[in-house]
C-alpha cells in the first residue's frame, strides 16, 4: 500500500545583501512521502522516502504571514512541541544527504557484509603478475588468472577487463596479495584477497571513496594439509563464488 501525505508549508527565506539588509521571500512546499521496506510503517527495516515540490509565494501583505508564523509558534509551544518540527525539510542545505536521497541515510540499518555482493554484475581482477614460489616451473599468475575466470564465469559472475570495469557501477575490483614463505625467518606463505567498490559517505554524499567490502585470507592449514601455494590462492576464487551465491541465494 502506497501512503501519501500532502502538506503545505509556508517558510521564510533570507538572503543577506552586501549592505547587511535582510530580505524575506516566502515559499509553499508540497510534500509527498511513502514507506519503503519491511514491517512498515514502524518496523526497524522500514524507512520513509520524501519528495518535495516548491512554488514561490508573493503575498500582497507580509504582515499576515508574520501573524501566521506567530500563531503556529504559539500553538506548537502550547502543545509542548518545539517550534521547528523535527521532520521539517532541510531544503536550504542543497548538499544534505536527506535532501538528495529523499530519506536520511543515517537512519538506515547497517547491512550484512554479504549484501555488498548482492546484484553484483561482475568484477575485474588481474593476478597475472603474481610471482611463482620456488620449485614451481609452470606459468603461475597467467594460469591462476585463467582458472579464476573459469570459476567465476561458470558461476554466473562476469569478468570485466581493465577498460570495462571503471564504467561498471561500484567499480568492483578483486585484488590478490601473495607473500612467499621465508625459510630464513621461518615464516610460511600467506594469501590475502580483497574486493573493493566505490562508496559515498552517509554524512556527506560529496565524498566518494574506494573501500574494501569483502576479504579472504589463507595460508598453510591443517584442514588442507596437501595444498601448495597455488592451491591456496585458488581457494580465493572458491570462497568468493561461495559468498556470491549466498548473497544472491543461488546455491
C-alpha positions in Angstrom: 0.0 0.0 0.0 1.4 3.4 -1.0 0.9 6.1 1.6 0.9 9.7 0.5 0.6 12.7 2.8 0.2 16.2 1.3 1.3 19.0 3.5 1.6 22.7 2.8 4.3 24.8 4.5 5.0 28.5 4.4 8.6 29.3 5.1 10.7 32.4 5.3 13.9 32.5 3.3 16.5 35.2 3.9 19.2 36.5 1.7 21.8 38.8 3.1 22.9 41.6 0.8 26.2 43.4 0.8 24.6 46.2 2.9 23.5 43.6 5.5 19.8 44.2 4.8 17.8 41.0 5.0 15.0 40.4 2.5 12.2 37.9 3.0 10.8 35.5 0.5 8.0 33.0 1.1 7.7 29.5 -0.4 4.9 27.0 -0.4 6.2 23.4 -0.2 4.3 20.3 -1.2 5.5 17.1 0.5 4.7 13.6 -0.7 6.1 10.5 1.1 5.8 6.8 1.0 7.1 4.0 3.2 9.6 1.5 1.7 11.0 -1.6 3.2 9.6 -4.2 5.6 7.1 -4.1 8.5 6.0 -0.6 7.7 5.4 1.9 9.0 7.1 1.3 12.3 9.5 -1.6 11.5 13.2 -1.2 12.0 13.7 -2.0 8.3 11.2 0.5 7.1 12.1 4.0 6.0 10.3 7.0 4.6 11.1 8.4 1.2 10.1 12.0 0.8 9.7 14.2 -2.3 9.1 17.9 -2.3 8.0 20.5 -4.9 8.1 24.2 -4.2 6.5 27.4 -5.5 7.4 31.0 -4.8 4.6 32.8 -2.9 4.4 36.6 -3.1 1.6 37.9 -0.8 0.3 41.4 -1.1 0.8 41.8 2.6 3.7 40.2 4.6 2.1 41.2 7.9 -0.5 38.3 7.5 2.3 35.8 7.1 4.2 37.1 10.1 1.0 36.8 12.2 0.5 33.2 10.9 4.0 32.3 11.9 3.4 33.7 15.4 0.2 31.7 15.7 1.9 28.5 14.6 4.8 29.0 17.0 2.3 29.6 19.9 0.3 26.6 19.0 3.4 24.4 19.0 4.7 25.7 22.3 1.4 25.3 24.0 1.2 21.7 22.9 4.7 21.0 24.4 6.4 20.8 21.0 9.4 22.7 19.6 8.7 25.5 17.2 10.8 23.7 14.5 9.1 20.5 13.6 11.5 17.5 13.8 10.6 16.4 10.3 10.8 19.8 8.8 12.6 19.6 5.4 16.1 21.0 5.3 15.7 22.4 1.8 18.3 25.1 2.1 21.1 22.5 2.6 21.4 21.5 -1.1 24.2 19.0 -0.4 22.4 17.4 2.6 22.2 13.7 2.1 18.5 13.6 3.1 17.7 16.3 0.6 19.5 14.5 -2.2 18.2 11.0 -1.5 14.7 11.7 -0.2 15.5 9.9 3.1 18.0 10.1 5.9 20.8 7.5 5.2 22.0 7.7 8.8 18.7 6.1 9.9 19.1 3.1 7.6 20.1 -0.1 9.3 23.6 -1.5 8.8 23.7 -4.1 6.1 25.0 -7.6 6.4 28.6 -8.0 5.0 27.5 -10.2 2.1 25.0 -7.6 1.0 27.9 -5.9 -0.8 27.9 -8.9 -3.2 24.2 -8.8 -3.9 23.2 -8.0 -7.5 26.9 -7.6 -8.4 27.2 -7.6 -12.2 30.7 -8.8 -12.3 34.3 -8.0 -11.2 37.7 -7.1 -12.5 41.0 -8.7 -11.4 44.4 -9.1 -12.8 46.6 -11.6 -11.0 48.9 -12.4 -13.8 51.7 -10.6 -12.1 51.8 -12.9 -9.1 55.3 -14.4 -8.8 55.7 -18.2 -8.6 57.3 -19.7 -5.5 60.5 -21.7 -5.8 60.1 -25.0 -7.4 57.0 -24.0 -9.5 58.0 -24.5 -13.1 54.7 -23.9 -14.9 53.2 -20.4 -15.7 51.9 -19.2 -12.4 50.0 -15.9 -12.5 48.7 -16.5 -16.0 47.4 -19.9 -15.1 45.7 -18.6 -12.0 44.1 -15.7 -14.0 42.7 -18.3 -16.4 41.3 -20.5 -13.7 39.8 -17.6 -11.7 38.0 -16.6 -14.9 36.7 -20.1 -15.5 35.4 -20.5 -11.9 33.7 -17.1 -11.9 32.1 -17.2 -15.4 30.8 -20.8 -14.8 29.2 -19.4 -11.6 27.5 -16.5 -13.4 30.0 -13.9 -12.4 31.0 -11.8 -15.3 34.6 -10.7 -15.8 35.3 -7.1 -16.8 38.6 -6.1 -18.3 40.6 -3.1 -17.2 38.7 -0.7 -19.6 35.3 -2.0 -18.8 35.1 -2.2 -15.0 35.7 1.6 -14.5 32.3 2.1 -16.1 30.5 -0.5 -14.1 28.5 0.8 -11.0 30.7 0.5 -8.0 33.8 -0.3 -10.0 34.2 -3.8 -8.4 37.8 -4.9 -8.3 39.3 -8.0 -6.7 42.9 -7.8 -5.6 45.0 -10.8 -4.5 48.2 -10.5 -2.5 50.7 -13.4 -2.1 53.6 -13.4 0.3 56.2 -16.1 -0.2 57.5 -18.4 2.5 60.8 -17.2 4.1 62.9 -20.2 5.3 65.3 -17.8 7.0 62.7 -16.3 9.3 60.5 -19.4 9.4 57.5 -17.5 8.1 55.0 -19.5 6.0 53.4 -18.2 2.8 50.2 -16.2 3.1 47.4 -15.2 0.8 45.1 -12.2 1.2 42.3 -11.0 -1.1 40.1 -8.0 -1.1 37.1 -6.8 -3.2 36.8 -3.0 -3.4 33.9 -0.9 -4.6 33.2 2.8 -4.7 31.0 4.2 -1.9 29.6 7.5 -0.6 29.8 8.7 3.0 26.3 8.8 4.5 27.2 12.1 6.3 28.5 13.8 3.1 27.5 12.4 -0.3 30.1 14.5 -2.0 32.8 12.2 -0.5 33.4 9.2 -2.8 35.9 6.5 -1.7 37.1 3.2 -2.8 36.5 0.8 0.1 37.0 -2.9 0.8 33.7 -4.7 1.0 34.9 -8.4 1.0 38.1 -10.1 2.1 39.5 -13.6 2.5 42.9 -14.8 3.8 44.5 -18.2 3.9 47.8 -20.0 4.3 49.1 -23.4 5.4 46.2 -25.2 7.2 45.6 -28.5 8.8 42.3 -28.5 7.0 44.2 -28.7 3.7 47.5 -30.5 4.6 48.4 -31.2 1.0 47.7 -27.8 -0.5 50.6 -25.8 -2.0 50.7 -22.1 -2.7 48.9 -22.4 -6.0 46.0 -24.3 -4.4 45.8 -21.7 -1.6 45.5 -18.8 -4.0 42.9 -20.7 -6.0 40.8 -21.0 -2.8 40.2 -17.3 -3.0 38.1 -17.9 -6.1 36.2 -20.7 -4.4 35.5 -18.5 -1.4 34.3 -15.6 -3.4 32.0 -17.8 -5.5 30.6 -19.3 -2.4 29.8 -16.0 -0.8 28.5 -14.6 -4.1 26.0 -17.4 -4.2 25.0 -16.9 -0.6 24.4 -13.2 -1.2 22.3 -13.8 -4.3 20.7 -17.0 -3.0 21.9 -19.1 -5.9 23.1 -22.4 -4.4 
